[in-house]
């Protein structure tokens, strides 16, 4: 024989159908897992961007607050020399200035860390990152409140991926159980070319036929297979464990959703309260400055009181920034969990084209 060609193919198998369905479910699980990672990266990028903007504003406010605190410490030192203040009070104000300086250094370090992280997420060099706070779209109340109950919200891609993976394991377990007592039909074909030289045809009595081929269909009915039986038992146990893991994962996510949903109004109220406190601090600072510059017939306003009002105003500004950041971070996480994050990101303005 010069050469042979063989072809075999499975025509029908009940377990093979389950294996194919399990493979499709695995592919679906991988796609959903990728979508989950994508949404997590989008959430991380949005929160990091907002956090970096807040950290920069905080560092700037603390820098201004530190300058005022140093002026106030100098005023207290002068009052100590004039025997108008005790040395203990002067040390307290010096301690306050150092605390503000430490907060400023921490805010600057935090901003640098956030800048590095944002650079990793976006692929832009840290020195080339330019923030545009005005481009951040507002988060509408509908995006946060229209989610209804946490139980009514759709599953995240991560939960859907776990469900698809669990389905694939169930299908494989079913396929292993269906191996015995189920017919399997296979098709086979064979072709061979016999050498026409050296009297091969006469020896085998081929009568001049040098092309040999055969076609057939095989039907098998497995009766007992201990290996397959053990594999089916293992697959079934894997499927049960996968179902338990899925239930636990879904339960944990629902608990997290409920907790986050309850915290949204609280965080929004805190942000609103911090905004009101900042406005009050601004008004009080304006009143103190006006009284210090113009005699109003009331008590005399000292430079110490003016600088204290400046420090208080900057402190309330920092607290307002933090409260608003916490509220927006929770809102962004909620939008991801309820499938609204992509719509919010789509509302971002398109970047301006570079001039040619």
Short mmCIF file of C-alpha atoms in Angstrom, two decimals:
data_model
loop_
_atom_site.label_atom_id
_atom_site.label_comp_id
_atom_site.label_asym_id
_atom_site.label_seq_id
_atom_site.Cartn_x
_atom_site.Cartn_y
_atom_site.Cartn_z
CA UNK A 1 0.00 0.00 0.00
CA UNK A 2 1.39 3.38 -1.02
CA UNK A 3 -0.78 5.46 1.32
CA UNK A 4 -4.07 5.33 3.20
CA UNK A 5 -6.59 7.95 4.20
CA UNK A 6 -8.89 7.41 7.19
CA UNK A 7 -11.84 9.54 8.30
CA UNK A 8 -13.94 9.07 11.43
CA UNK A 9 -16.74 11.17 12.84
CA UNK A 10 -19.23 10.93 15.66
CA UNK A 11 -22.72 11.02 14.21
CA UNK A 12 -24.89 10.78 17.29
CA UNK A 13 -24.19 10.76 21.03
CA UNK A 14 -26.54 11.97 23.73
CA UNK A 15 -23.65 12.90 26.02
CA UNK A 16 -21.81 14.75 23.26
CA UNK A 17 -24.70 17.19 22.96
CA UNK A 18 -24.38 17.99 26.66
CA UNK A 19 -20.62 18.47 26.32
CA UNK A 20 -21.14 20.92 23.45
CA UNK A 21 -23.72 22.86 25.46
CA UNK A 22 -21.33 22.89 28.43
CA UNK A 23 -18.57 24.30 26.21
CA UNK A 24 -20.89 27.06 24.97
CA UNK A 25 -21.80 27.86 28.59
CA UNK A 26 -18.11 28.08 29.51
CA UNK A 27 -17.53 30.52 26.66
CA UNK A 28 -20.49 32.57 27.88
CA UNK A 29 -19.06 32.55 31.42
CA UNK A 30 -15.70 33.78 30.15
CA UNK A 31 -17.36 36.61 28.20
CA UNK A 32 -19.38 37.67 31.25
CA UNK A 33 -16.32 37.51 33.48
CA UNK A 34 -14.53 39.80 31.04
CA UNK A 35 -17.50 42.20 31.11
CA UNK A 36 -17.41 42.18 34.92
CA UNK A 37 -13.72 43.09 34.92
CA UNK A 38 -14.39 45.84 32.36
CA UNK A 39 -17.10 47.39 34.54
CA UNK A 40 -14.91 47.15 37.64
CA UNK A 41 -12.10 48.96 35.81
CA UNK A 42 -14.55 51.64 34.66
CA UNK A 43 -15.77 52.09 38.23
CA UNK A 44 -12.22 52.20 39.57
CA UNK A 45 -11.20 54.76 36.94
CA UNK A 46 -14.18 57.03 37.62
CA UNK A 47 -13.69 56.89 41.39
CA UNK A 48 -9.94 57.43 41.10
CA UNK A 49 -10.51 60.45 38.84
CA UNK A 50 -12.94 62.01 41.32
CA UNK A 51 -10.69 61.14 44.26
CA UNK A 52 -7.68 62.73 42.57
CA UNK A 53 -9.62 65.92 41.89
CA UNK A 54 -10.77 66.01 45.52
CA UNK A 55 -7.26 65.26 46.83
CA UNK A 56 -5.80 68.14 44.82
CA UNK A 57 -8.43 70.56 46.08
CA UNK A 58 -7.92 69.28 49.63
CA UNK A 59 -4.15 69.72 49.43
CA UNK A 60 -4.60 73.27 48.12
CA UNK A 61 -7.09 74.13 50.87
CA UNK A 62 -4.84 72.69 53.57
CA UNK A 63 -1.91 74.64 52.17
CA UNK A 64 -3.93 77.84 52.52
CA UNK A 65 -5.06 76.74 55.98
CA UNK A 66 -1.45 76.10 57.00
CA UNK A 67 -0.39 79.57 55.92
CA UNK A 68 -3.17 81.05 58.04
CA UNK A 69 -2.21 78.79 60.95
CA UNK A 70 1.39 79.99 60.77
CA UNK A 71 0.20 83.60 60.83
CA UNK A 72 -1.97 82.78 63.81
CA UNK A 73 0.95 81.09 65.58
CA UNK A 74 3.02 84.25 65.02
CA UNK A 75 0.18 86.38 66.42
CA UNK A 76 -0.02 84.13 69.47
CA UNK A 77 3.73 84.43 69.95
CA UNK A 78 3.42 88.22 69.90
CA UNK A 79 0.58 88.06 72.40
CA UNK A 80 2.75 85.84 74.60
CA UNK A 81 5.49 88.45 74.57
CA UNK A 82 2.89 91.05 75.49
CA UNK A 83 1.74 88.73 78.29
CA UNK A 84 -1.76 88.50 76.77
CA UNK A 85 -1.60 84.72 76.26
CA UNK A 86 -0.17 81.84 78.24
CA UNK A 87 2.61 79.67 76.93
CA UNK A 88 0.25 76.68 76.97
CA UNK A 89 -2.15 78.40 74.58
CA UNK A 90 0.73 79.26 72.23
CA UNK A 91 1.84 75.62 72.18
CA UNK A 92 -1.70 74.50 71.39
CA UNK A 93 -1.78 76.77 68.35
CA UNK A 94 1.65 75.54 67.29
CA UNK A 95 0.36 71.99 67.61
CA UNK A 96 -2.65 72.91 65.47
CA UNK A 97 -0.36 74.32 62.77
CA UNK A 98 1.72 71.13 62.74
CA UNK A 99 -1.42 69.00 62.51
CA UNK A 100 -2.56 71.00 59.50
CA UNK A 101 0.89 70.64 57.94
CA UNK A 102 0.76 66.88 58.46
CA UNK A 103 -2.71 66.73 56.88
CA UNK A 104 -1.41 68.73 53.92
CA UNK A 105 1.53 66.34 53.43
CA UNK A 106 -0.81 63.33 53.61
CA UNK A 107 -3.17 64.90 51.08
CA UNK A 108 -0.29 65.57 48.69
CA UNK A 109 0.97 61.98 49.05
CA UNK A 110 -2.55 60.67 48.47
CA UNK A 111 -2.86 62.80 45.34
CA UNK A 112 0.41 61.40 43.98
CA UNK A 113 -0.68 57.82 44.67
CA UNK A 114 -4.00 58.45 42.94
CA UNK A 115 -2.24 60.04 39.97
CA UNK A 116 0.00 56.99 39.59
CA UNK A 117 -2.99 54.66 39.83
CA UNK A 118 -4.99 56.67 37.31
CA UNK A 119 -2.01 56.61 34.96
CA UNK A 120 -1.93 52.80 35.17
CA UNK A 121 -5.65 52.59 34.46
CA UNK A 122 -5.63 54.96 31.49
CA UNK A 123 -2.19 54.26 30.03
CA UNK A 124 -1.31 57.97 30.20
CA UNK A 125 1.97 59.08 31.74
CA UNK A 126 1.45 60.67 35.19
CA UNK A 127 3.03 63.95 34.11
CA UNK A 128 0.67 64.14 31.12
CA UNK A 129 -2.52 63.68 33.15
CA UNK A 130 -4.66 66.80 33.08
CA UNK A 131 -7.89 66.83 35.04
CA UNK A 132 -10.95 68.64 33.78
CA UNK A 133 -13.39 68.69 36.73
CA UNK A 134 -16.00 70.56 34.70
CA UNK A 135 -16.21 67.61 32.29
CA UNK A 136 -17.46 65.24 35.00
CA UNK A 137 -21.17 64.67 34.27
CA UNK A 138 -23.56 65.11 37.18
CA UNK A 139 -25.18 62.01 38.61
CA UNK A 140 -28.90 62.45 38.23
CA UNK A 141 -31.30 61.38 40.95
CA UNK A 142 -32.99 59.07 38.45
CA UNK A 143 -29.77 57.11 37.96
CA UNK A 144 -29.59 56.46 41.69
CA UNK A 145 -33.23 56.23 42.75
CA UNK A 146 -34.77 54.44 39.76
CA UNK A 147 -33.11 51.16 40.63
CA UNK A 148 -36.09 50.14 42.79
CA UNK A 149 -35.40 47.46 45.35
CA UNK A 150 -32.02 45.76 45.32
CA UNK A 151 -33.70 42.39 44.70
CA UNK A 152 -35.34 43.71 41.51
CA UNK A 153 -32.03 44.87 40.01
CA UNK A 154 -30.43 42.60 37.40
CA UNK A 155 -27.53 40.38 38.32
CA UNK A 156 -24.08 41.78 37.68
CA UNK A 157 -21.98 40.14 34.93
CA UNK A 158 -19.94 38.50 37.70
CA UNK A 159 -23.01 36.70 39.07
CA UNK A 160 -24.13 35.81 35.55
CA UNK A 161 -20.66 34.40 34.83
CA UNK A 162 -20.84 32.25 37.96
CA UNK A 163 -24.30 31.04 36.93
CA UNK A 164 -23.05 30.15 33.43
CA UNK A 165 -20.10 28.26 34.90
CA UNK A 166 -22.44 26.39 37.24
CA UNK A 167 -24.66 25.44 34.28
CA UNK A 168 -21.63 24.09 32.40
CA UNK A 169 -20.75 21.84 35.35
CA UNK A 170 -24.32 20.58 35.56
CA UNK A 171 -24.31 19.77 31.84
CA UNK A 172 -21.03 17.86 32.13
CA UNK A 173 -22.40 15.90 35.08
CA UNK A 174 -25.50 15.07 33.04
CA UNK A 175 -23.34 13.99 30.10
CA UNK A 176 -21.28 11.66 32.30
CA UNK A 177 -24.46 10.11 33.70
CA UNK A 178 -25.83 9.51 30.18
CA UNK A 179 -22.81 7.56 28.93
CA UNK A 180 -24.07 4.04 29.67
CA UNK A 181 -27.22 2.54 28.13
CA UNK A 182 -27.29 5.24 25.47
CA UNK A 183 -26.44 4.44 21.85
CA UNK A 184 -23.50 6.08 20.13
CA UNK A 185 -23.37 6.18 16.35
CA UNK A 186 -20.14 6.87 14.49
CA UNK A 187 -19.18 7.01 10.83
CA UNK A 188 -15.94 5.78 9.31
CA UNK A 189 -14.36 5.78 5.86
CA UNK A 190 -11.06 4.38 4.61
CA UNK A 191 -9.21 4.71 1.31
CA UNK A 192 -5.95 3.06 0.28
CA UNK A 193 -3.78 3.06 -2.85
CA UNK A 194 -2.09 -0.26 -3.59
CA UNK A 195 1.22 -0.26 -5.44
CA UNK A 196 0.86 -1.58 -9.00
CA UNK A 197 4.46 -2.81 -9.20
CA UNK A 198 6.16 -6.06 -8.18
CA UNK A 199 3.12 -8.15 -9.13
CA UNK A 200 1.23 -7.10 -6.01
CA UNK A 201 -2.07 -7.28 -7.88
CA UNK A 202 -1.48 -10.88 -8.89
CA UNK A 203 -0.38 -11.89 -5.39
CA UNK A 204 -3.50 -10.43 -3.77
CA UNK A 205 -5.73 -11.18 -6.76
CA UNK A 206 -6.78 -7.51 -7.13
CA UNK A 207 -7.77 -7.96 -10.77
CA UNK A 208 -6.27 -4.56 -11.66
CA UNK A 209 -8.06 -2.71 -8.85
CA UNK A 210 -5.49 -0.65 -6.98
CA UNK A 211 -7.90 1.74 -5.20
CA UNK A 212 -9.29 0.17 -2.03
CA UNK A 213 -11.90 1.87 0.09
CA UNK A 214 -14.48 1.06 2.73
CA UNK A 215 -17.35 2.96 4.36
CA UNK A 216 -19.23 1.97 7.48
CA UNK A 217 -21.41 2.99 10.41
CA UNK A 218 -20.75 1.70 13.92
CA UNK A 219 -23.35 1.59 16.69
CA UNK A 220 -22.19 1.14 20.27
CA UNK A 221 -24.27 0.62 23.39
CA UNK A 222 -22.09 0.91 26.53
CA UNK A 223 -23.49 -1.22 29.34
CA UNK A 224 -21.03 -0.88 32.22
CA UNK A 225 -18.23 1.63 32.64
CA UNK A 226 -16.94 2.06 36.19
CA UNK A 227 -14.63 4.90 35.23
CA UNK A 228 -17.48 6.88 33.70
CA UNK A 229 -19.68 6.10 36.70
CA UNK A 230 -17.05 7.54 39.08
CA UNK A 231 -16.58 10.56 36.82
CA UNK A 232 -20.34 11.15 36.84
CA UNK A 233 -20.39 11.07 40.64
CA UNK A 234 -17.50 13.53 40.85
CA UNK A 235 -19.11 15.85 38.27
CA UNK A 236 -22.38 15.77 40.22
CA UNK A 237 -20.63 16.74 43.46
CA UNK A 238 -18.76 19.52 41.65
CA UNK A 239 -22.07 20.80 40.31
CA UNK A 240 -23.64 20.81 43.79
CA UNK A 241 -20.69 22.70 45.23
CA UNK A 242 -20.80 25.17 42.37
CA UNK A 243 -24.50 25.79 43.03
CA UNK A 244 -23.80 26.42 46.72
CA UNK A 245 -20.99 28.84 45.83
CA UNK A 246 -23.31 30.63 43.43
CA UNK A 247 -26.04 30.95 46.06
CA UNK A 248 -23.53 32.28 48.59
CA UNK A 249 -22.09 34.76 46.08
CA UNK A 250 -25.56 36.00 45.10
CA UNK A 251 -26.56 36.30 48.78
CA UNK A 252 -23.44 38.31 49.62
CA UNK A 253 -24.00 40.64 46.68
CA UNK A 254 -27.65 41.21 47.57
CA UNK A 255 -26.67 42.01 51.17
CA UNK A 256 -24.06 44.47 49.90
CA UNK A 257 -26.63 46.06 47.59
CA UNK A 258 -29.15 46.51 50.37
CA UNK A 259 -26.53 48.06 52.63
CA UNK A 260 -25.31 50.38 49.89
CA UNK A 261 -28.86 51.37 48.90
CA UNK A 262 -29.67 52.31 52.50
CA UNK A 263 -26.46 54.33 52.78
CA UNK A 264 -27.13 56.47 49.69
CA UNK A 265 -29.68 58.84 51.33
CA UNK A 266 -27.49 59.08 54.43
CA UNK A 267 -24.38 60.00 52.45
CA UNK A 268 -26.37 62.50 50.38
CA UNK A 269 -27.66 64.12 53.57
CA UNK A 270 -24.14 64.28 55.01
CA UNK A 271 -22.91 65.96 51.85
CA UNK A 272 -25.78 68.46 52.02
CA UNK A 273 -25.06 69.14 55.70
CA UNK A 274 -21.36 69.65 54.98
CA UNK A 275 -22.29 72.10 52.21
CA UNK A 276 -24.50 74.08 54.59
CA UNK A 277 -21.75 74.10 57.25
CA UNK A 278 -19.30 75.45 54.68
CA UNK A 279 -21.69 78.20 53.66
CA UNK A 280 -22.18 79.15 57.31
CA UNK A 281 -18.40 79.24 57.81
CA UNK A 282 -18.08 81.51 54.77
CA UNK A 283 -20.75 83.87 56.13
CA UNK A 284 -19.13 83.93 59.55
CA UNK A 285 -15.74 84.68 58.01
CA UNK A 286 -17.24 87.54 56.04
CA UNK A 287 -18.89 88.95 59.17
CA UNK A 288 -15.66 88.70 61.17
CA UNK A 289 -13.62 90.39 58.44
CA UNK A 290 -16.21 93.16 58.10
CA UNK A 291 -16.25 93.77 61.86
CA UNK A 292 -12.46 93.82 62.02
CA UNK A 293 -12.25 96.51 59.31
CA UNK A 294 -15.16 98.68 60.39
CA UNK A 295 -16.29 99.69 63.82
CA UNK A 296 -19.81 98.41 64.37
CA UNK A 297 -20.26 99.36 67.98
CA UNK A 298 -19.89 95.72 69.06
CA UNK A 299 -16.97 93.86 70.63
CA UNK A 300 -13.57 94.49 69.09
CA UNK A 301 -12.47 91.77 66.65
CA UNK A 302 -8.84 90.79 67.13
CA UNK A 303 -6.53 89.42 64.41
CA UNK A 304 -6.59 86.14 66.33
CA UNK A 305 -10.34 85.82 65.79
CA UNK A 306 -10.01 86.67 62.10
CA UNK A 307 -7.37 84.00 61.52
CA UNK A 308 -9.39 81.47 63.51
CA UNK A 309 -12.35 82.18 61.22
CA UNK A 310 -10.11 81.62 58.17
CA UNK A 311 -8.95 78.28 59.53
CA UNK A 312 -12.50 77.22 60.32
CA UNK A 313 -13.69 78.16 56.83
CA UNK A 314 -10.94 76.08 55.18
CA UNK A 315 -11.66 73.15 57.49
CA UNK A 316 -15.35 73.15 56.58
CA UNK A 317 -14.37 73.32 52.91
CA UNK A 318 -12.21 70.19 53.29
CA UNK A 319 -15.01 68.39 55.14
CA UNK A 320 -17.44 69.33 52.37
CA UNK A 321 -15.09 67.93 49.71
CA UNK A 322 -14.75 64.63 51.56
CA UNK A 323 -18.51 64.28 52.19
CA UNK A 324 -19.33 64.92 48.53
CA UNK A 325 -16.64 62.46 47.41
CA UNK A 326 -18.00 59.68 49.64
CA UNK A 327 -21.51 60.27 48.30
CA UNK A 328 -20.37 60.19 44.66
CA UNK A 329 -18.28 57.06 45.18
CA UNK A 330 -21.31 55.25 46.60
CA UNK A 331 -23.46 56.50 43.72
CA UNK A 332 -20.97 55.24 41.12
CA UNK A 333 -20.78 51.82 42.79
CA UNK A 334 -24.59 51.66 42.88
CA UNK A 335 -24.80 52.52 39.17
CA UNK A 336 -22.40 49.68 38.38
CA UNK A 337 -24.39 47.20 40.45
CA UNK A 338 -27.64 48.23 38.76
CA UNK A 339 -26.24 48.35 35.20
CA UNK A 340 -26.36 52.15 34.77
CA UNK A 341 -22.65 52.95 34.83
CA UNK A 342 -22.14 52.63 31.07
CA UNK A 343 -24.99 55.07 30.42
CA UNK A 344 -23.46 57.61 32.80
CA UNK A 345 -20.01 57.24 31.22
CA UNK A 346 -21.56 57.63 27.76
CA UNK A 347 -22.72 61.11 28.79
CA UNK A 348 -19.11 62.26 29.08
CA UNK A 349 -18.29 64.99 26.56
CA UNK A 350 -16.18 63.95 23.61
CA UNK A 351 -12.56 65.12 23.87
CA UNK A 352 -11.73 68.06 21.63
CA UNK A 353 -9.84 67.17 18.48
CA UNK A 354 -6.20 68.17 18.46
CA UNK A 355 -5.44 71.10 16.14
CA UNK A 356 -3.66 70.20 12.96
#
